[in-house]
Amino acid sequence: MQVDDTLLNRLEKLSHLKIADEKRAEVIGQLSEILNFVDNLNELNTDGVDDKFSMSDAATFMREDKPACDTKINDDIIKHAPQSADHFFIVPKIIE
Amino acid sequence: MITLKEALKLSSKELEDLKANLASEIAKHPELNAYIDVNNVGSGVPIAVKDNIQVKDWSITSGSKILQGYIAPYNATVIEKMLKAGLSPFGRTNMDEFAMGSTTESSCYGKTLNPHNADCVPGGSSGGSAAAVAAGLAIAALGSDTGGSIRQPASFCGIVGMKPTYGRVSRYGLGAYASSLDQIGPMTQNVEDAAILYDIISGHDEKDSTSADMNDKVSDKLNPARKLRIATLPKYIEHASQDVKDAYSKAIEALKNAGHTIVEKELLDAKYDISAYYITATAEATTNLARYDGIRYGRRAECKDLKELFINSRSEGFGEEVKRRILLGNFVLSSGYYDAYYVKAQKVRHIIKDEYAKVFEDVDLILSPVAPTTANRFGSLSNPIEMYLSDIYTISVNLAGLPALSLPICKSAKGMPVGLQLIAKAYDEQTLFDGALSLEKEINYKG
């Protein structure tokens, strides 16, 4: 699998990342090398193998359906957020 | 350094003195950089904590610039359990950024040195925890293991590191990397201490939906006299360096001397483990790391609009390896590639898990290398794929969710520790610790 600039652009968009111009060739090379390696999975026959994997075959445990909320956690997160006021996060203007 | 078992018997006055002494020793060795900072909670036995486990009111940053300014608003379940058992979180240890690495070089706090040789890495990602214990600057520590991040630094630094069965230890409050692979575990001076710390942090937690509904303990039932059937993996070993091969032979002899039965087995070629791991782990990482947006916590970059806020905060805040894994994760999950990569990797996980199950029909434990070499020199794993290949012996254990324990066997010709790991079937921590204790006694490793 060869990664090109068009694919890297798409991945940057999906990732909300910007790779600097001077790094692009290197990153494209590294991603291509890694994907070429992991293509070795095609050597394995997986016909008929379950396509979902779960860490446990047991059902999720049951618990009482009681509401629980430690609002102190919310307060602390807001307090340490980069910008906040009146119990809200502040973000740049969205609508002009 | 006093062991955890001994330290649990100390009076509160003795613990206070111990902590003061420890803090002063840590301050005398800043070049090691095992600790990011040293704070204490409570009056218990001091335990060092990896920088991705929430300790209320501590700065917990997963070794990343993007989390600068974040203060943990609650305790991880493992921290609550430690506090109840008379242990104190004491010091925050260095790690690869978001636990993505095998050397601790990718931390935003700079590299941590291997206490056995300052030119070598301590391993990673829990390199700070391993170096702290190995240097006599911690009684014990917590690490986290997603693809070997407890066992490999333990091996490189000559200490014991244990990864529990997936679901044994609550992940509530662990900074998530790959949720189906991550486990918190003990890093200690010896096997018995690992069992004691494992008992304290394990057990069911309703705050983690993947927590196993089991609470059985091991440290009060340790029995190194049990005679076990232990598998060796002759084909696996071919990829390892001579130092590791020598340690492997030595361990086999020791296990035979201790009365265990050795049988030869085979597992799937480990190159497939690497592929299944890097597809699964990056897919899960890209999802988990989507939360770092510069809005709710951590560091926000300069920006003129919301889109720039996301892109600039993430591009400036994440390091190169983290970015690489996010890009890869988005690739394997993206439309057009999802089936060929992500779904294929999940199928291969079934094959890997089934292979282990087949081996465990006949044996109690598997003896395996931890890493193909002893600790690398700084900068020697600069190519990502080379670093990924160095995880060859540890990642299948995470993919299959099994428990494993790395313990030191001997030193290489150059004086570096060589560890090996024992692997057990899921939830059979008792046999894992019993076998490890037997091997530890027979080997009698002197750090």
XYZ file of C-alpha atoms in Angstrom:
543
model
C 0.000 0.000 0.000
C 1.592 3.247 -1.172
C 0.447 6.420 0.569
C 0.452 9.579 -1.582
C -0.124 13.245 -0.873
C -3.867 12.999 -1.660
C -4.311 10.206 0.886
C -2.218 12.042 3.469
C -4.441 15.096 2.987
C -7.497 12.952 3.631
C -5.963 11.408 6.764
C -4.968 14.841 8.085
C -8.558 15.977 7.640
C -9.916 12.929 9.450
C -7.323 13.383 12.213
C -7.613 17.163 12.659
C -3.852 17.333 12.206
C -1.582 19.352 9.946
C 1.715 17.766 8.963
C 4.330 20.429 8.246
C 5.486 20.727 4.637
C 9.061 19.716 5.417
C 7.820 16.541 7.161
C 5.368 15.323 4.523
C 7.709 13.218 2.434
C 9.090 11.503 5.531
C 5.630 10.778 6.952
C 4.398 9.450 3.603
C 7.420 7.144 3.479
C 6.907 5.886 7.030
C 3.168 5.276 6.639
C 3.775 3.417 3.371
C 6.446 1.262 4.976
C 4.208 0.360 7.914
C 1.225 -0.428 5.686
C 3.383 -2.567 3.410
C 4.443 -4.533 6.474
C 0.936 -5.072 7.867
C -0.230 -6.252 4.438
C 1.354 -9.577 5.502
C -1.999 -10.417 7.129
C -3.239 -11.243 3.630
C -1.040 -14.344 3.805
C -3.402 -15.743 6.451
C -6.621 -17.439 5.431
C -9.370 -15.955 7.586
C -12.368 -17.289 5.643
C -15.204 -18.054 8.017
C -13.505 -16.414 11.023
C -15.745 -14.153 13.130
C -15.155 -10.539 12.060
C -15.838 -9.122 15.519
C -13.529 -9.594 18.459
C -14.534 -9.136 22.077
C -12.165 -9.358 25.029
C -14.609 -11.491 26.970
C -17.203 -14.016 25.900
C -19.133 -13.372 29.108
C -22.097 -11.016 29.091
C -21.549 -7.538 30.533
C -22.117 -7.593 34.285
C -25.363 -6.298 35.774
C -25.713 -3.466 38.253
C -28.509 -1.588 39.956
C -29.919 1.151 37.721
C -29.248 3.960 40.150
C -28.367 7.467 38.996
C -24.891 8.535 40.101
C -23.109 11.757 39.292
C -20.264 13.436 41.118
C -20.765 17.043 40.005
C -17.528 18.024 41.756
C -15.692 16.354 38.851
C -17.492 18.622 36.358
C -16.665 21.665 38.466
C -12.985 20.728 38.636
C -12.754 20.111 34.882
C -14.348 23.473 34.123
C -12.049 25.175 36.631
C -8.911 23.834 34.925
C -10.162 24.133 31.330
C -8.105 26.367 28.983
C -10.940 28.955 28.886
C -14.238 28.823 30.772
C -16.868 31.094 32.308
C -20.194 30.599 34.104
C -19.798 26.816 34.004
C -19.301 26.795 30.220
C -16.277 26.164 28.023
C -15.391 29.167 25.900
C -14.663 28.514 22.208
C -13.927 30.919 19.339
C -16.921 32.454 17.627
C -18.660 29.836 15.457
C -21.279 31.972 13.652
C -20.196 35.199 11.991
C 15.687 -0.838 49.123
C 13.135 -2.263 51.509
C 10.593 -4.580 49.842
C 6.881 -3.807 49.642
C 6.149 -6.745 51.938
C 8.498 -5.337 54.596
C 7.344 -1.756 54.104
C 3.737 -2.753 54.804
C 4.826 -3.564 58.368
C 6.364 -0.128 59.067
C 4.878 2.329 61.564
C 3.587 5.680 60.340
C 6.673 7.390 61.795
C 8.969 4.977 59.965
C 7.029 5.564 56.730
C 7.350 9.309 57.141
C 11.137 8.987 57.487
C 11.280 6.598 54.549
C 9.411 9.064 52.342
C 11.603 11.988 53.368
C 14.679 9.918 52.604
C 13.236 8.772 49.277
C 12.376 12.337 48.230
C 15.902 13.481 49.021
C 17.469 10.546 47.106
C 15.251 11.276 44.092
C 16.305 14.932 44.190
C 19.978 13.856 44.229
C 19.584 12.011 40.887
C 17.861 14.418 38.505
C 19.856 13.053 35.540
C 17.969 9.735 35.734
C 14.681 11.582 35.053
C 12.584 8.644 36.244
C 10.236 11.023 38.036
C 8.471 14.012 36.544
C 7.719 15.339 40.017
C 7.257 14.002 43.528
C 4.016 14.568 45.395
C 2.443 12.395 48.058
C -1.081 11.446 49.036
C -1.840 9.978 52.454
C 0.385 8.354 55.055
C 0.899 4.907 53.511
C 3.708 3.012 51.823
C 5.012 5.103 48.873
C 4.267 3.713 45.395
C 5.389 5.534 42.240
C 2.652 6.133 39.672
C 2.937 6.328 35.892
C 1.897 9.686 34.430
C -1.259 8.237 32.827
C -3.056 7.083 36.011
C -5.354 9.672 37.570
C -4.413 10.865 41.065
C -6.853 13.533 42.209
C -5.423 17.068 42.113
C -2.200 15.930 40.423
C -1.106 17.101 37.014
C -1.460 13.857 34.979
C -0.282 14.307 31.411
C 0.550 10.967 29.710
C 3.965 12.459 28.931
C 2.327 14.848 26.464
C 2.476 18.549 25.795
C -1.218 18.479 24.880
C -2.175 17.708 28.498
C -0.140 20.517 30.059
C -2.470 22.331 32.435
C -4.743 19.341 33.024
C -5.361 18.447 36.679
C -6.918 15.059 37.442
C -10.386 15.642 38.911
C -10.703 12.183 40.513
C -8.721 9.111 41.539
C -8.387 6.095 39.275
C -9.913 2.989 40.866
C -6.425 1.521 41.380
C -5.469 4.630 43.369
C -8.601 4.353 45.548
C -7.735 0.707 46.188
C -4.136 1.585 47.066
C -5.208 4.264 49.512
C -7.607 1.834 51.225
C -4.829 -0.759 51.512
C -2.394 1.647 53.197
C -0.377 2.653 50.131
C 0.375 6.214 49.044
C 0.744 7.495 45.485
C 4.253 8.965 45.693
C 5.800 10.562 42.635
C 4.728 10.624 39.006
C 6.931 8.657 36.614
C 8.023 9.406 33.080
C 6.646 7.550 30.060
C 6.473 7.561 26.281
C 3.857 10.042 25.133
C 0.427 8.370 25.489
C 2.289 5.093 26.160
C 3.200 4.862 22.468
C 6.781 3.741 22.429
C 9.365 1.272 23.662
C 12.064 3.640 24.934
C 10.482 6.510 26.945
C 12.277 8.854 24.507
C 9.017 10.341 23.200
C 8.030 11.945 26.516
C 7.684 15.726 26.478
C 9.750 15.694 29.704
C 12.851 14.293 28.000
C 14.462 10.881 28.171
C 14.838 8.634 31.217
C 18.173 6.845 31.667
C 18.623 3.148 32.284
C 20.130 2.837 35.802
C 22.408 0.018 34.574
C 23.921 2.094 31.749
C 23.236 5.776 31.127
C 23.754 5.322 27.362
C 20.836 2.893 27.173
C 17.077 3.343 27.210
C 15.091 2.085 30.196
C 12.524 0.615 27.804
C 8.997 1.836 27.531
C 6.491 2.984 27.740
C 6.598 2.618 31.565
C 10.316 3.486 31.539
C 10.156 5.941 34.438
C 8.501 3.405 36.729
C 11.021 0.705 35.792
C 14.036 2.997 36.223
C 12.745 4.275 39.584
C 12.430 0.745 41.009
C 15.720 -0.433 39.474
C 17.636 2.587 40.807
C 16.359 2.015 44.346
C 14.272 5.189 44.124
C 10.924 3.427 44.565
C 9.736 0.451 46.593
C 7.354 -0.422 43.778
C 5.488 1.323 40.980
C 2.418 1.151 38.810
C 2.772 0.889 35.057
C 0.404 0.206 32.197
C 0.836 -2.412 29.487
C -0.822 -2.135 26.066
C 1.759 -4.028 24.010
C 4.510 -4.789 26.521
C 4.869 -1.423 28.250
C 5.281 -2.980 31.716
C 7.158 -6.161 30.825
C 9.735 -4.743 28.395
C 11.033 -1.884 30.622
C 11.013 -4.329 33.564
C 13.235 -6.634 31.515
C 15.549 -3.792 30.379
C 15.954 -2.534 33.968
C 16.202 -5.889 35.771
C 12.979 -5.774 37.798
C 9.685 -7.684 37.902
C 6.758 -6.401 35.826
C 3.360 -8.014 35.543
C 0.501 -7.526 33.088
C -2.784 -8.897 34.482
C -5.473 -10.676 32.461
C -7.586 -8.137 30.577
C -10.429 -7.159 32.917
C -8.669 -8.093 36.183
C -7.640 -4.510 36.999
C -10.031 -1.618 36.475
C -9.098 0.826 33.716
C -11.236 3.566 35.285
C -8.920 6.557 35.483
C -6.246 5.188 33.145
C -5.525 7.547 30.265
C -6.820 5.430 27.382
C -4.504 4.380 24.550
C -6.021 1.169 23.125
C -8.994 0.212 25.251
C -9.136 -3.484 24.343
C -5.438 -3.948 25.166
C -4.619 -1.624 28.101
C -4.066 -3.024 31.615
C -2.509 -1.435 34.699
C -0.056 -3.660 36.543
C 2.643 -3.818 39.238
C 6.379 -3.150 38.732
C 8.370 -4.401 41.706
C 11.664 -5.654 43.079
C 10.528 -9.275 43.295
C 7.718 -11.673 42.410
C 6.082 -11.744 45.851
C 5.806 -7.932 45.915
C 4.213 -8.066 42.467
C 1.611 -10.524 43.790
C 0.922 -8.287 46.807
C 0.488 -5.147 44.693
C -1.555 -7.052 42.097
C -3.918 -8.233 44.842
C -4.365 -4.671 46.053
C -5.199 -3.134 42.659
C -7.229 -5.994 41.118
C -10.907 -6.805 41.561
C -14.266 -6.000 40.094
C -15.169 -2.359 39.453
C -18.578 -1.316 38.208
C -17.055 1.890 36.813
C -15.293 -0.161 34.111
C -17.739 -2.086 31.918
C -14.941 -4.455 30.845
C -14.029 -5.303 34.438
C -14.262 -9.044 35.179
C -16.654 -9.931 37.966
C -13.931 -11.711 39.938
C -12.191 -10.876 43.196
C -9.959 -13.862 43.988
C -6.532 -13.110 45.474
C -3.156 -14.783 44.992
C -0.506 -13.498 47.415
C -1.744 -15.467 50.452
C -1.656 -18.725 48.457
C 1.696 -18.480 46.665
C 3.159 -21.936 46.195
C 6.496 -22.214 44.360
C 6.571 -25.974 45.074
C 3.814 -26.743 42.551
C 5.103 -28.822 39.645
C 3.940 -27.357 36.346
C 3.993 -28.153 32.644
C 5.748 -25.282 30.911
C 5.966 -24.729 27.146
C 9.054 -23.396 25.410
C 8.978 -21.847 21.937
C 12.141 -22.913 20.071
C 11.078 -21.310 16.768
C 10.260 -17.993 18.442
C 13.717 -17.768 19.925
C 15.381 -17.730 16.524
C 14.668 -13.977 16.219
C 16.381 -13.154 19.520
C 19.945 -12.013 20.236
C 22.510 -14.390 21.720
C 22.134 -12.788 25.179
C 18.432 -13.558 25.157
C 18.988 -17.080 23.818
C 21.477 -17.740 26.614
C 19.025 -16.483 29.236
C 16.348 -18.701 27.713
C 18.526 -21.820 28.009
C 19.444 -20.881 31.558
C 15.788 -20.472 32.523
C 14.846 -23.816 30.964
C 17.559 -25.546 33.017
C 16.372 -23.779 36.165
C 12.764 -24.807 35.561
C 13.839 -28.420 34.998
C 15.895 -28.332 38.203
C 12.873 -27.056 40.063
C 10.974 -30.142 38.925
C 8.798 -28.665 36.203
C 8.089 -30.504 32.961
C 9.246 -28.719 29.810
C 7.478 -29.302 26.487
C 8.190 -27.664 23.133
C 5.356 -25.811 21.395
C 4.806 -23.483 18.462
C 2.780 -20.313 18.030
C 1.798 -18.386 14.918
C 4.683 -16.475 13.277
C 4.981 -13.323 15.407
C 5.172 -11.029 12.356
C 1.374 -11.406 12.141
C 1.046 -10.360 15.795
C 2.797 -7.101 14.957
C 0.420 -6.376 12.094
C -2.734 -7.254 14.038
C -1.468 -5.185 16.965
C -0.520 -2.029 15.078
C -3.829 -2.018 13.191
C -5.922 -2.606 16.322
C -3.956 -0.315 18.627
C -3.820 2.615 16.196
C -7.539 2.271 15.384
C -8.421 2.408 19.078
C -5.883 5.167 19.766
C -7.229 7.418 17.058
C -10.685 7.098 18.611
C -9.476 7.613 22.182
C -7.270 10.574 21.301
C -10.072 12.377 19.460
C -11.028 13.856 22.840
C -7.902 16.045 22.908
C -9.357 19.054 21.141
C -7.931 21.978 23.118
C -11.349 22.896 24.475
C -12.083 20.921 27.617
C -8.676 20.203 29.108
C -4.988 20.555 28.542
C -3.282 23.029 26.285
C -5.042 25.237 23.743
C -3.095 26.672 20.801
C -3.460 30.157 19.358
C -6.221 30.211 16.762
C -8.631 32.460 14.901
C -11.549 30.040 14.538
C -12.808 26.701 15.830
C -11.295 24.602 13.057
C -7.897 26.140 13.677
C -8.350 25.564 17.407
C -8.669 21.790 16.820
C -5.925 21.524 14.215
C -3.399 23.809 15.890
C -3.947 22.406 19.396
C -3.505 18.843 18.145
C -0.657 19.539 15.703
C 1.340 21.462 18.328
C 0.342 19.277 21.286
C 0.986 15.767 19.957
C 4.472 14.437 19.251
C 5.530 12.693 16.045
C 4.880 9.084 17.052
C 1.415 9.938 18.373
C 0.546 11.780 15.164
C 1.783 8.843 13.110
C -0.447 6.455 15.033
C -3.487 8.740 14.750
C -2.991 8.978 10.963
C -2.572 5.207 10.713
C -5.603 4.577 12.896
C -7.729 6.830 10.748
C -6.440 5.032 7.673
C -7.378 1.536 8.895
C -10.813 2.753 10.015
C -11.589 4.826 6.922
C -14.119 3.854 4.308
C -12.542 1.740 1.590
C -9.829 0.329 3.879
C -11.808 -0.711 6.981
C -12.520 -4.288 5.856
C -9.078 -4.944 4.426
C -7.240 -3.716 7.521
C -9.309 -3.294 10.695
C -11.721 -6.194 10.171
C -8.923 -8.440 8.919
C -6.909 -7.685 12.075
C -9.875 -8.605 14.291
C -10.140 -11.948 12.507
C -6.440 -12.536 13.037
C -6.894 -11.780 16.742
C -9.230 -14.788 16.896
C -6.534 -16.921 15.297
C -3.915 -15.657 17.787
C -6.205 -16.257 20.766
C -7.109 -19.753 19.500
C -3.422 -20.641 19.065
C -2.766 -19.783 22.693
C -5.869 -21.710 23.796
C -4.576 -24.772 21.938
C -1.190 -24.584 23.697
C -2.848 -24.088 27.084
C -4.863 -27.292 26.628
C -1.588 -29.092 27.315
C 0.501 -26.758 29.504
C 0.135 -24.452 32.520
C 2.576 -21.745 31.425
C 4.590 -20.590 28.424
C 8.179 -19.328 28.738
C 8.935 -16.564 26.223
C 11.473 -13.808 25.636
C 10.305 -10.274 26.469
C 12.386 -8.406 23.901
C 14.722 -9.589 21.134
C 17.687 -7.767 22.718
C 18.806 -6.140 25.959
C 18.217 -2.376 26.391
C 19.004 -0.483 23.189
C 21.244 2.556 23.068
C 19.526 5.934 22.825
C 18.492 6.835 19.295
C 19.098 3.349 17.893
C 15.422 2.691 17.138
C 14.821 5.811 15.082
C 12.828 4.116 12.318
C 9.196 3.443 13.425
C 8.970 -0.012 11.871
C 12.172 -1.107 13.637
C 10.680 0.003 16.942
C 7.435 -1.843 16.197
C 9.393 -5.021 15.406
C 11.070 -4.829 18.821
C 7.631 -5.490 20.360
C 7.532 -8.887 18.683
C 7.437 -10.994 21.881
C 5.052 -8.966 24.011
C 2.089 -7.894 21.906
C 0.314 -11.203 21.301
C -0.305 -11.434 25.060
C -2.272 -8.167 24.891
C -4.092 -9.191 21.720
C -5.262 -12.378 23.466
C -5.869 -10.637 26.830
C -3.620 -13.016 28.803
C -1.655 -12.459 32.032
C 2.152 -12.447 31.836
C 5.052 -11.642 34.127
C 8.555 -10.528 33.209
C 11.373 -11.319 35.622
C 15.149 -10.872 35.456
C 17.147 -14.016 34.619
C 20.763 -12.928 34.221
C 23.032 -10.203 32.896
C 24.417 -9.991 29.380
C 28.121 -9.982 28.584
C 27.935 -6.173 28.734
C 26.290 -6.202 32.154
C 22.748 -5.418 31.061
C 19.795 -7.283 32.602
C 17.972 -9.894 30.532
C 14.409 -10.709 31.497
C 12.062 -13.412 30.292
C 8.315 -13.735 30.654
C 5.954 -16.441 31.760
C 2.495 -16.377 30.197
C -0.587 -18.043 31.697
C -4.117 -18.655 30.517
C -6.706 -15.957 31.159
C -7.539 -15.428 34.849
C -4.921 -17.956 35.990
C -2.753 -15.421 37.830
C -2.226 -17.937 40.643
C -0.315 -20.329 38.395
C 1.552 -17.412 36.824
C 2.829 -16.164 40.194
C 3.515 -19.703 41.503
C 5.631 -20.522 38.453
C 7.387 -17.147 38.505
C 8.226 -17.513 42.196
C 9.674 -20.950 41.554
C 11.814 -19.633 38.665
C 12.928 -16.624 40.708
C 14.075 -18.831 43.590
C 15.935 -21.222 41.309
C 17.635 -18.465 39.276
C 18.556 -16.331 42.287
C 19.269 -13.218 40.165
C 21.373 -10.572 41.856
C 20.822 -7.076 40.486
